[in-house]
Amino acid sequence: MEHLGQYDLNCDLKNGVNMCCDEESFVKEINTTSIEYAVKVLLMDLGEDINREGIIKTPHRVAKALFEGTRGYKQSAKEIVEGALFPEAGVDSTKVGHAGELVIVRDLEFYSYCESCMLPFYFKCHVGYVPSGQRVLGLSKLSRVTNVFAKRFQEPQRLANEVCSALHQGIEPAGVAVVLQCTHINIPDTESNFFDSNHKGLVETLVSSGSGVFENNDADTWGDVFGLLKVRGIDKDKVHVKRSLDQHWCPSLSSKIGEINPIMITAVSSILKSLGEDPIRKELVGTPSRYAKWLMNFQYCNDIYVKLNGSLRSGVDDSLHTNGEVSFDDKELHSDLNLPFWSQCEHHLLPFHGVVHIGYFIPKGFHPVEKSLLQSIVHFYGFKLQVQERLTKQIAETVSPLLGGNVIVVVEASHTCMISRGIEKFGSNTSTIAVLGRFSTDLAARTSFLESIPNATSL
Amino acid sequence: MEHLGQYDLNCDLKNGVNMCCDEESFVKEINTTSIEYAVKVLLMDLGEDINREGIIKTPHRVAKALFEGTRGYKQSAKEIVEGALFPEAGVDSTKVGHAGELVIVRDLEFYSYCESCMLPFYFKCHVGYVPSGQRVLGLSKLSRVTNVFAKRFQEPQRLANEVCSALHQGIEPAGVAVVLQCTHINIPDTESNFFDSNHKGLVETLVSSGSGVFENNDADTWGDVFGLLKVRGIDKDKVHVKRSLDQHWCPSLSSKIGEINPIMITAVSSILKSLGEDPIRKELVGTPSRYAKWLMNFQYCNDIYVKLNGSLRSGVDDSLHTNGEVSFDDKELHSDLNLPFWSQCEHHLLPFHGVVHIGYFIPKGFHPVEKSLLQSIVHFYGFKLQVQERLTKQIAETVSPLLGGNVIVVVEASHTCMISRGIEKFGSNTSTIAVLGRFSTDLAARTSFLESIPNATSL
């Protein structure tokens, strides 16, 4: 389950001082060749020009991120725990094994990689134990040990079990309790899903694992854990006890794969191998196809484009243009808010997703443009290798002729690349604005539109 | 303002792979000798036995944390920005410098060190810019550049200015806007404050800094930034424009220092020097005294102890003990919730603070014990070099004889050591439970007490 220090992770600075480092000190000569090669193959199969400036370094960035995101394979939970156990008398040694004492660290945030589809998933971890033998563990070690197992290809229940088991072996306590709230991105994978307003962009699962006095799910000791978690909205009854075979946590396991170019499958398999994984272990067998299929979502979407082109033409026919001479006093500001989108960051091949808000003016007596047309345009520019700045600009320039030339577009997004790669800024999100026509000079109109945007709930 | 790569931060693994590393790979031979020596001096001046097991490694941990927390002195913002600028056509190049485009990354969380008192402070950063010259910056670099300046001894306004200026130089955009929401712990520093229920445990300040099109605080472009931040509850009118001389952000600047042992002052000065700071730069002149004074808060508190001892005796006189034979059906569960405490982690010499909840049974017709007595006990055990597990146990064992022997104590705390030292788990918090008497076997009583605890707001 655990690789015990085959690699010696020493970082030496030239001045003799060793430092904990982040990306700046990361890797100038990381052995990324084979992964870079595989990523180039994948990009070419998507029809991308691998020499264009935006993506020329993408293979290197993807390789670095994958090494960084799976560094747990080279780390040892045992070493973390050793030397961080402190003597501490319990309240009453006769009560050890009962609810006499409980230490629980709540709301630790992490990301891990889904073993089914290779995308990062986010989880919040609550981890506790009942001390025994008059020893307590430094609190930060509960977080560090969790991270060792998070930084591997995982599945929520196995992740919970591995953290629980490693802590139990390391601390030798009366028991360990682990509760994970996991969130997986759910990109619509068929065209019909693109326009299904009920499509849920994120799927969640709650799992737990217990050892010792927590081994039995119905033990009183779990009552204390969930008593303390209840104030954070976590309900014992929602814990996933045992997944039935037809229920999958990763959305990719429930969708049809179809035909995948075998060159792509081989390329993804070689990535898994380079990271030290075994591509033929049971849970990983279908992973290369599923990852390749996910990438294919962001290939040039001809079908949508043809439809979109038709809609754009009919949109222009009854456009708001003809009223260009109407004074702004006779026009009303209209806002179409929270149009969902999914896209893929071309710098890291990682998803970003969020909502688009579009504002424009409607002459009195006219109707707003169909929201579904705007949603089509948003999807069309979303399902590509993108950057948020360009997405915003492309949407603004495309809707502008339909909407009378005065347009404001705001894109609000969560970027998975911001939670991975050592940066791990979990709550962060990015807003971009593009304005055309009147909005570029009319502060009051911009302010009025920005005030119409509700508090971001979907990010 | 910035040290340009005097140190080459290369991390080599034995297998030729370089990795981003965290504490496991941190430093085995960090040159911490002089800081460790100074910390030993400080601990001895507090009256601690520097060879006891809980603190014998504290000098090493403190030194490591300080090096790690001030690594920004050795990092270069310029290097981070270089190579992360991507060509991206703007919406309309004639509008550059206007509100044509705005990119803003919100809710980035960091900690920094307060230059006035050397304690870590937390801040949330919102950073944006208007692109120019058809170049955009990789989004994660806004976070990385902020971290370079965060990992130094700072003051909120200077921090905002330095981030703004470094990004402006690096991106050469139409303008950069930085908004910081900073939070500083506010430990009561006189005995009267210990018991002031209006004492605010945290102080907050909101600062901003702008360049180019954001140079003028009243520019329309700021309207867009605050338009997007308003949905997150941030109000332009609350930005601290210019602090008047008698207003201080760091609470230690407003409190009297009194006499400090000069040996302690010299020890703290030597720490600043070892980290590469200049202890006689204007803002740091009083810092060693203020840090030493803060440490003194956690010296053996004889005054409180004497008073407490008196209270305990009178408490026992009219205790609930005499009713030990009354059946539990005639007793009611009583909860004293949210008793604030401040303490200092003995492993890292960093503050942890939060609330204590105490539950016990009262025979019908009897009054609960004075809440102020329980608060005294909480403060007495808080103002020490502590660990949360021991604090919980000590409170439970001390209040037990006063409260009839059946007691449950829950401590909920935020640990500054969890946000620093490379772990940076910002939202995390730790709960500990200790139970005595009936609570150890009666699940219903424990559940009923845990349900009485409100959602933690003060953490």
PDB file of C-alpha atoms in Angstrom, chain A residues 18-241:
ATOM      1  CA  ASN A  18      17.587  23.441   2.431  1.00  0.00           C
ATOM      2  CA  MET A  19      14.169  24.889   1.833  1.00  0.00           C
ATOM      3  CA  CYS A  20      10.656  23.712   1.245  1.00  0.00           C
ATOM      4  CA  CYS A  21      10.082  24.810  -2.282  1.00  0.00           C
ATOM      5  CA  ASP A  22       7.266  25.517  -4.665  1.00  0.00           C
ATOM      6  CA  GLU A  23       7.092  25.713  -8.425  1.00  0.00           C
ATOM      7  CA  GLU A  24       9.938  28.155  -8.823  1.00  0.00           C
ATOM      8  CA  SER A  25      12.341  25.663  -7.351  1.00  0.00           C
ATOM      9  CA  PHE A  26      10.599  22.783  -9.017  1.00  0.00           C
ATOM     10  CA  VAL A  27      12.337  20.802 -11.587  1.00  0.00           C
ATOM     11  CA  LYS A  28      14.506  22.072 -14.315  1.00  0.00           C
ATOM     12  CA  GLU A  29      15.520  18.642 -15.422  1.00  0.00           C
ATOM     13  CA  ILE A  30      12.576  16.502 -14.443  1.00  0.00           C
ATOM     14  CA  ASN A  31      12.572  13.373 -16.548  1.00  0.00           C
ATOM     15  CA  THR A  32       9.401  14.219 -18.399  1.00  0.00           C
ATOM     16  CA  THR A  33      10.399  13.146 -21.913  1.00  0.00           C
ATOM     17  CA  SER A  34       8.117  10.158 -22.279  1.00  0.00           C
ATOM     18  CA  ILE A  35       5.061  11.952 -20.895  1.00  0.00           C
ATOM     19  CA  GLU A  36       5.759  15.009 -23.046  1.00  0.00           C
ATOM     20  CA  TYR A  37       5.910  12.793 -26.088  1.00  0.00           C
ATOM     21  CA  ALA A  38       2.578  11.142 -25.218  1.00  0.00           C
ATOM     22  CA  VAL A  39       0.906  14.532 -24.662  1.00  0.00           C
ATOM     23  CA  LYS A  40       2.154  15.719 -28.055  1.00  0.00           C
ATOM     24  CA  VAL A  41       0.579  12.661 -29.660  1.00  0.00           C
ATOM     25  CA  LEU A  42      -2.721  13.405 -27.922  1.00  0.00           C
ATOM     26  CA  LEU A  43      -2.686  17.068 -28.991  1.00  0.00           C
ATOM     27  CA  MET A  44      -2.002  16.129 -32.585  1.00  0.00           C
ATOM     28  CA  ASP A  45      -4.858  13.629 -32.526  1.00  0.00           C
ATOM     29  CA  LEU A  46      -7.109  16.464 -31.375  1.00  0.00           C
ATOM     30  CA  GLY A  47      -6.095  18.334 -34.512  1.00  0.00           C
ATOM     31  CA  GLU A  48      -4.029  20.945 -32.654  1.00  0.00           C
ATOM     32  CA  ASP A  49      -0.907  22.612 -34.013  1.00  0.00           C
ATOM     33  CA  ILE A  50       1.583  21.611 -31.303  1.00  0.00           C
ATOM     34  CA  ASN A  51       3.907  24.449 -32.244  1.00  0.00           C
ATOM     35  CA  ARG A  52       1.489  27.324 -31.658  1.00  0.00           C
ATOM     36  CA  GLU A  53       2.634  29.600 -28.883  1.00  0.00           C
ATOM     37  CA  GLY A  54      -0.198  28.895 -26.413  1.00  0.00           C
ATOM     38  CA  ILE A  55       0.382  25.144 -26.337  1.00  0.00           C
ATOM     39  CA  ILE A  56       4.011  24.638 -27.278  1.00  0.00           C
ATOM     40  CA  LYS A  57       4.925  24.258 -23.600  1.00  0.00           C
ATOM     41  CA  THR A  58       1.726  22.398 -22.683  1.00  0.00           C
ATOM     42  CA  PRO A  59       3.316  18.902 -22.874  1.00  0.00           C
ATOM     43  CA  HIS A  60       5.974  19.988 -20.368  1.00  0.00           C
ATOM     44  CA  ARG A  61       3.423  21.648 -18.075  1.00  0.00           C
ATOM     45  CA  VAL A  62       1.154  18.576 -18.165  1.00  0.00           C
ATOM     46  CA  ALA A  63       4.071  16.262 -17.345  1.00  0.00           C
ATOM     47  CA  LYS A  64       5.204  18.454 -14.442  1.00  0.00           C
ATOM     48  CA  ALA A  65       1.668  18.671 -13.059  1.00  0.00           C
ATOM     49  CA  LEU A  66       1.203  14.904 -13.263  1.00  0.00           C
ATOM     50  CA  PHE A  67       4.507  14.178 -11.489  1.00  0.00           C
ATOM     51  CA  GLU A  68       3.667  16.721  -8.841  1.00  0.00           C
ATOM     52  CA  GLY A  69       0.084  15.465  -8.493  1.00  0.00           C
ATOM     53  CA  THR A  70       1.134  11.842  -8.030  1.00  0.00           C
ATOM     54  CA  ARG A  71       4.182  12.393  -5.829  1.00  0.00           C
ATOM     55  CA  GLY A  72       2.423  10.435  -3.077  1.00  0.00           C
ATOM     56  CA  TYR A  73       3.692   7.231  -4.670  1.00  0.00           C
ATOM     57  CA  LYS A  74       7.164   8.242  -3.571  1.00  0.00           C
ATOM     58  CA  GLN A  75       6.219   9.326  -0.052  1.00  0.00           C
ATOM     59  CA  SER A  76       5.920   7.401   3.148  1.00  0.00           C
ATOM     60  CA  ALA A  77       3.224   8.048   5.728  1.00  0.00           C
ATOM     61  CA  LYS A  78       5.283   6.157   8.308  1.00  0.00           C
ATOM     62  CA  GLU A  79       8.155   8.652   8.120  1.00  0.00           C
ATOM     63  CA  ILE A  80       5.749  11.563   8.595  1.00  0.00           C
ATOM     64  CA  VAL A  81       4.236  10.123  11.750  1.00  0.00           C
ATOM     65  CA  GLU A  82       7.570   9.059  13.243  1.00  0.00           C
ATOM     66  CA  GLY A  83       9.030  11.782  15.395  1.00  0.00           C
ATOM     67  CA  ALA A  84       5.706  13.608  15.655  1.00  0.00           C
ATOM     68  CA  LEU A  85       4.207  11.551  18.462  1.00  0.00           C
ATOM     69  CA  PHE A  86       4.184  13.408  21.772  1.00  0.00           C
ATOM     70  CA  PRO A  87       3.595  12.006  25.241  1.00  0.00           C
ATOM     71  CA  GLU A  88       0.330  13.313  26.667  1.00  0.00           C
ATOM     72  CA  ALA A  89      -1.549  11.785  29.577  1.00  0.00           C
ATOM     73  CA  GLY A  90      -5.166  10.961  28.753  1.00  0.00           C
ATOM     74  CA  VAL A  91      -8.078  12.092  30.904  1.00  0.00           C
ATOM     75  CA  ASP A  92      -8.395   8.676  32.432  1.00  0.00           C
ATOM     76  CA  SER A  93      -6.461   5.700  31.236  1.00  0.00           C
ATOM     77  CA  THR A  94      -9.195   3.284  32.246  1.00  0.00           C
ATOM     78  CA  LYS A  95     -11.403   4.895  29.633  1.00  0.00           C
ATOM     79  CA  VAL A  96      -9.111   4.354  26.678  1.00  0.00           C
ATOM     80  CA  GLY A  97     -11.080   2.745  23.915  1.00  0.00           C
ATOM     81  CA  HIS A  98     -14.176   4.580  25.011  1.00  0.00           C
ATOM     82  CA  ALA A  99     -15.238   8.067  24.097  1.00  0.00           C
ATOM     83  CA  GLY A 100     -12.967   9.487  26.742  1.00  0.00           C
ATOM     84  CA  GLU A 101     -11.038  11.591  24.311  1.00  0.00           C
ATOM     85  CA  LEU A 102     -11.368  12.446  20.663  1.00  0.00           C
ATOM     86  CA  VAL A 103      -9.168  14.667  18.518  1.00  0.00           C
ATOM     87  CA  ILE A 104     -10.596  15.671  15.167  1.00  0.00           C
ATOM     88  CA  VAL A 105      -9.187  18.010  12.523  1.00  0.00           C
ATOM     89  CA  ARG A 106     -11.937  19.289  10.249  1.00  0.00           C
ATOM     90  CA  ASP A 107     -12.148  20.939   6.838  1.00  0.00           C
ATOM     91  CA  LEU A 108      -8.782  19.988   5.394  1.00  0.00           C
ATOM     92  CA  GLU A 109      -8.902  20.619   1.647  1.00  0.00           C
ATOM     93  CA  PHE A 110      -7.076  18.513  -0.947  1.00  0.00           C
ATOM     94  CA  TYR A 111      -7.199  17.389  -4.471  1.00  0.00           C
ATOM     95  CA  SER A 112      -6.463  13.934  -5.819  1.00  0.00           C
ATOM     96  CA  TYR A 113      -6.559  12.270  -9.250  1.00  0.00           C
ATOM     97  CA  CYS A 114      -9.522  10.116 -10.235  1.00  0.00           C
ATOM     98  CA  GLU A 115      -8.226   6.701 -11.229  1.00  0.00           C
ATOM     99  CA  SER A 116     -11.136   6.212 -13.628  1.00  0.00           C
ATOM    100  CA  CYS A 117     -10.682   9.311 -15.786  1.00  0.00           C
ATOM    101  CA  MET A 118      -7.369  10.926 -14.687  1.00  0.00           C
ATOM    102  CA  LEU A 119      -9.027  14.277 -13.857  1.00  0.00           C
ATOM    103  CA  PRO A 120      -8.305  15.921 -10.506  1.00  0.00           C
ATOM    104  CA  PHE A 121     -11.059  15.765  -7.922  1.00  0.00           C
ATOM    105  CA  TYR A 122     -11.489  17.933  -4.862  1.00  0.00           C
ATOM    106  CA  PHE A 123     -12.164  16.646  -1.385  1.00  0.00           C
ATOM    107  CA  LYS A 124     -12.655  17.953   2.088  1.00  0.00           C
ATOM    108  CA  CYS A 125     -11.249  15.689   4.773  1.00  0.00           C
ATOM    109  CA  HIS A 126     -12.249  15.360   8.420  1.00  0.00           C
ATOM    110  CA  VAL A 127      -9.947  13.073  10.312  1.00  0.00           C
ATOM    111  CA  GLY A 128      -9.955  12.090  13.936  1.00  0.00           C
ATOM    112  CA  TYR A 129      -8.626   9.570  16.388  1.00  0.00           C
ATOM    113  CA  VAL A 130      -8.933   8.483  19.995  1.00  0.00           C
ATOM    114  CA  PRO A 131      -5.454   8.547  21.541  1.00  0.00           C
ATOM    115  CA  SER A 132      -4.071   5.547  23.332  1.00  0.00           C
ATOM    116  CA  GLY A 133      -0.811   4.708  25.082  1.00  0.00           C
ATOM    117  CA  GLN A 134      -0.598   8.350  26.193  1.00  0.00           C
ATOM    118  CA  ARG A 135       0.638   9.539  22.820  1.00  0.00           C
ATOM    119  CA  VAL A 136      -0.831  12.268  20.612  1.00  0.00           C
ATOM    120  CA  LEU A 137       0.171  13.141  17.057  1.00  0.00           C
ATOM    121  CA  GLY A 138       1.166  16.658  15.953  1.00  0.00           C
ATOM    122  CA  LEU A 139      -2.025  17.988  14.346  1.00  0.00           C
ATOM    123  CA  SER A 140      -0.440  18.932  11.034  1.00  0.00           C
ATOM    124  CA  LYS A 141       0.607  15.321  10.495  1.00  0.00           C
ATOM    125  CA  LEU A 142      -3.022  14.273  10.042  1.00  0.00           C
ATOM    126  CA  SER A 143      -3.048  16.595   7.040  1.00  0.00           C
ATOM    127  CA  ARG A 144       0.339  15.473   5.732  1.00  0.00           C
ATOM    128  CA  VAL A 145      -0.516  11.793   5.920  1.00  0.00           C
ATOM    129  CA  THR A 146      -3.800  12.413   4.076  1.00  0.00           C
ATOM    130  CA  ASN A 147      -1.862  14.197   1.347  1.00  0.00           C
ATOM    131  CA  VAL A 148       0.459  11.222   0.784  1.00  0.00           C
ATOM    132  CA  PHE A 149      -2.530   9.121  -0.295  1.00  0.00           C
ATOM    133  CA  ALA A 150      -4.318  11.994  -2.039  1.00  0.00           C
ATOM    134  CA  LYS A 151      -1.386  12.452  -4.393  1.00  0.00           C
ATOM    135  CA  ARG A 152      -2.013   9.185  -6.205  1.00  0.00           C
ATOM    136  CA  PHE A 153      -4.676   7.909  -8.616  1.00  0.00           C
ATOM    137  CA  GLN A 154      -7.570   7.275  -6.276  1.00  0.00           C
ATOM    138  CA  GLU A 155     -11.177   6.409  -5.651  1.00  0.00           C
ATOM    139  CA  PRO A 156     -12.876   7.983  -2.597  1.00  0.00           C
ATOM    140  CA  GLN A 157     -13.476   4.833  -0.549  1.00  0.00           C
ATOM    141  CA  ARG A 158      -9.990   3.442  -1.114  1.00  0.00           C
ATOM    142  CA  LEU A 159      -8.497   6.836  -0.293  1.00  0.00           C
ATOM    143  CA  ALA A 160     -10.407   6.941   3.016  1.00  0.00           C
ATOM    144  CA  ASN A 161      -9.344   3.380   3.825  1.00  0.00           C
ATOM    145  CA  GLU A 162      -5.680   4.015   3.059  1.00  0.00           C
ATOM    146  CA  VAL A 163      -5.533   7.196   5.171  1.00  0.00           C
ATOM    147  CA  CYS A 164      -7.289   5.414   8.024  1.00  0.00           C
ATOM    148  CA  SER A 165      -5.049   2.385   7.869  1.00  0.00           C
ATOM    149  CA  ALA A 166      -1.790   4.391   7.649  1.00  0.00           C
ATOM    150  CA  LEU A 167      -2.767   6.550  10.633  1.00  0.00           C
ATOM    151  CA  HIS A 168      -3.807   3.511  12.627  1.00  0.00           C
ATOM    152  CA  GLN A 169      -0.451   1.819  12.008  1.00  0.00           C
ATOM    153  CA  GLY A 170       1.479   5.010  12.719  1.00  0.00           C
ATOM    154  CA  ILE A 171      -0.251   6.288  15.862  1.00  0.00           C
ATOM    155  CA  GLU A 172      -1.449   2.959  17.276  1.00  0.00           C
ATOM    156  CA  PRO A 173      -4.448   4.728  18.789  1.00  0.00           C
ATOM    157  CA  ALA A 174      -7.718   3.342  20.133  1.00  0.00           C
ATOM    158  CA  GLY A 175      -9.189   4.120  16.726  1.00  0.00           C
ATOM    159  CA  VAL A 176      -9.097   6.346  13.646  1.00  0.00           C
ATOM    160  CA  ALA A 177     -12.085   7.909  11.880  1.00  0.00           C
ATOM    161  CA  VAL A 178     -11.883   9.419   8.393  1.00  0.00           C
ATOM    162  CA  VAL A 179     -14.734  11.242   6.626  1.00  0.00           C
ATOM    163  CA  LEU A 180     -14.250  12.536   3.074  1.00  0.00           C
ATOM    164  CA  GLN A 181     -16.560  14.811   1.079  1.00  0.00           C
ATOM    165  CA  CYS A 182     -15.494  14.354  -2.532  1.00  0.00           C
ATOM    166  CA  THR A 183     -16.470  16.453  -5.551  1.00  0.00           C
ATOM    167  CA  HIS A 184     -15.894  15.417  -9.173  1.00  0.00           C
ATOM    168  CA  ILE A 185     -16.423  17.605 -12.212  1.00  0.00           C
ATOM    169  CA  ASN A 186     -19.190  16.315 -14.484  1.00  0.00           C
ATOM    170  CA  ILE A 187     -18.727  17.566 -18.024  1.00  0.00           C
ATOM    171  CA  PRO A 188     -21.756  16.865 -20.225  1.00  0.00           C
ATOM    172  CA  ASP A 189     -20.546  14.279 -22.688  1.00  0.00           C
ATOM    173  CA  THR A 190     -23.247  14.211 -25.282  1.00  0.00           C
ATOM    174  CA  GLU A 191     -24.655  17.069 -27.240  1.00  0.00           C
ATOM    175  CA  SER A 192     -28.094  16.618 -25.681  1.00  0.00           C
ATOM    176  CA  ASN A 193     -26.510  17.080 -22.253  1.00  0.00           C
ATOM    177  CA  PHE A 194     -24.884  20.348 -23.350  1.00  0.00           C
ATOM    178  CA  PHE A 195     -28.301  21.985 -23.355  1.00  0.00           C
ATOM    179  CA  ASP A 196     -29.920  20.141 -20.474  1.00  0.00           C
ATOM    180  CA  SER A 197     -30.501  22.809 -17.850  1.00  0.00           C
ATOM    181  CA  ASN A 198     -30.805  20.077 -15.203  1.00  0.00           C
ATOM    182  CA  HIS A 199     -27.317  18.754 -15.873  1.00  0.00           C
ATOM    183  CA  LYS A 200     -25.352  18.865 -12.630  1.00  0.00           C
ATOM    184  CA  GLY A 201     -21.853  20.218 -13.232  1.00  0.00           C
ATOM    185  CA  LEU A 202     -20.429  18.535 -10.133  1.00  0.00           C
ATOM    186  CA  VAL A 203     -21.110  15.172  -8.527  1.00  0.00           C
ATOM    187  CA  GLU A 204     -20.487  14.582  -4.833  1.00  0.00           C
ATOM    188  CA  THR A 205     -20.007  11.630  -2.580  1.00  0.00           C
ATOM    189  CA  LEU A 206     -19.472  11.220   1.156  1.00  0.00           C
ATOM    190  CA  VAL A 207     -17.433   8.258   2.385  1.00  0.00           C
ATOM    191  CA  SER A 208     -16.038   7.184   5.736  1.00  0.00           C
ATOM    192  CA  SER A 209     -13.542   4.708   7.083  1.00  0.00           C
ATOM    193  CA  GLY A 210     -12.910   3.628  10.646  1.00  0.00           C
ATOM    194  CA  SER A 211     -10.512   1.454  12.607  1.00  0.00           C
ATOM    195  CA  GLY A 212     -10.385   0.248  16.219  1.00  0.00           C
ATOM    196  CA  VAL A 213     -13.257   1.801  18.196  1.00  0.00           C
ATOM    197  CA  PHE A 214     -14.580   3.167  14.880  1.00  0.00           C
ATOM    198  CA  GLU A 215     -14.448  -0.164  13.048  1.00  0.00           C
ATOM    199  CA  ASN A 216     -18.162  -0.692  13.519  1.00  0.00           C
ATOM    200  CA  ASN A 217     -20.157   1.930  11.578  1.00  0.00           C
ATOM    201  CA  ASP A 218     -22.799   2.031  14.300  1.00  0.00           C
ATOM    202  CA  ALA A 219     -20.385   2.489  17.205  1.00  0.00           C
ATOM    203  CA  ASP A 220     -21.215   5.225  19.696  1.00  0.00           C
ATOM    204  CA  THR A 221     -17.833   6.783  18.961  1.00  0.00           C
ATOM    205  CA  TRP A 222     -19.027   7.659  15.441  1.00  0.00           C
ATOM    206  CA  GLY A 223     -21.864   9.557  17.139  1.00  0.00           C
ATOM    207  CA  ASP A 224     -19.272  11.923  18.615  1.00  0.00           C
ATOM    208  CA  VAL A 225     -17.557  12.422  15.249  1.00  0.00           C
ATOM    209  CA  PHE A 226     -20.790  13.198  13.447  1.00  0.00           C
ATOM    210  CA  GLY A 227     -21.985  15.261  16.400  1.00  0.00           C
ATOM    211  CA  LEU A 228     -19.020  17.545  15.776  1.00  0.00           C
ATOM    212  CA  LEU A 229     -19.442  17.410  11.988  1.00  0.00           C
ATOM    213  CA  LYS A 230     -23.179  18.062  12.098  1.00  0.00           C
ATOM    214  CA  VAL A 231     -22.565  21.727  12.859  1.00  0.00           C
ATOM    215  CA  ARG A 232     -20.790  21.787   9.481  1.00  0.00           C
ATOM    216  CA  GLY A 233     -23.808  20.322   7.690  1.00  0.00           C
ATOM    217  CA  ILE A 234     -22.492  16.769   7.413  1.00  0.00           C
ATOM    218  CA  ASP A 235     -25.044  14.080   8.100  1.00  0.00           C
ATOM    219  CA  LYS A 236     -24.144  10.506   9.033  1.00  0.00           C
ATOM    220  CA  ASP A 237     -27.129   9.213   7.072  1.00  0.00           C
ATOM    221  CA  LYS A 238     -25.627  10.542   3.858  1.00  0.00           C
ATOM    222  CA  VAL A 239     -22.438   8.525   4.141  1.00  0.00           C
ATOM    223  CA  HIS A 240     -22.119   6.162   1.279  1.00  0.00           C
ATOM    224  CA  VAL A 241     -22.078   2.748   2.950  1.00  0.00           C
TER     225      VAL A 241
END
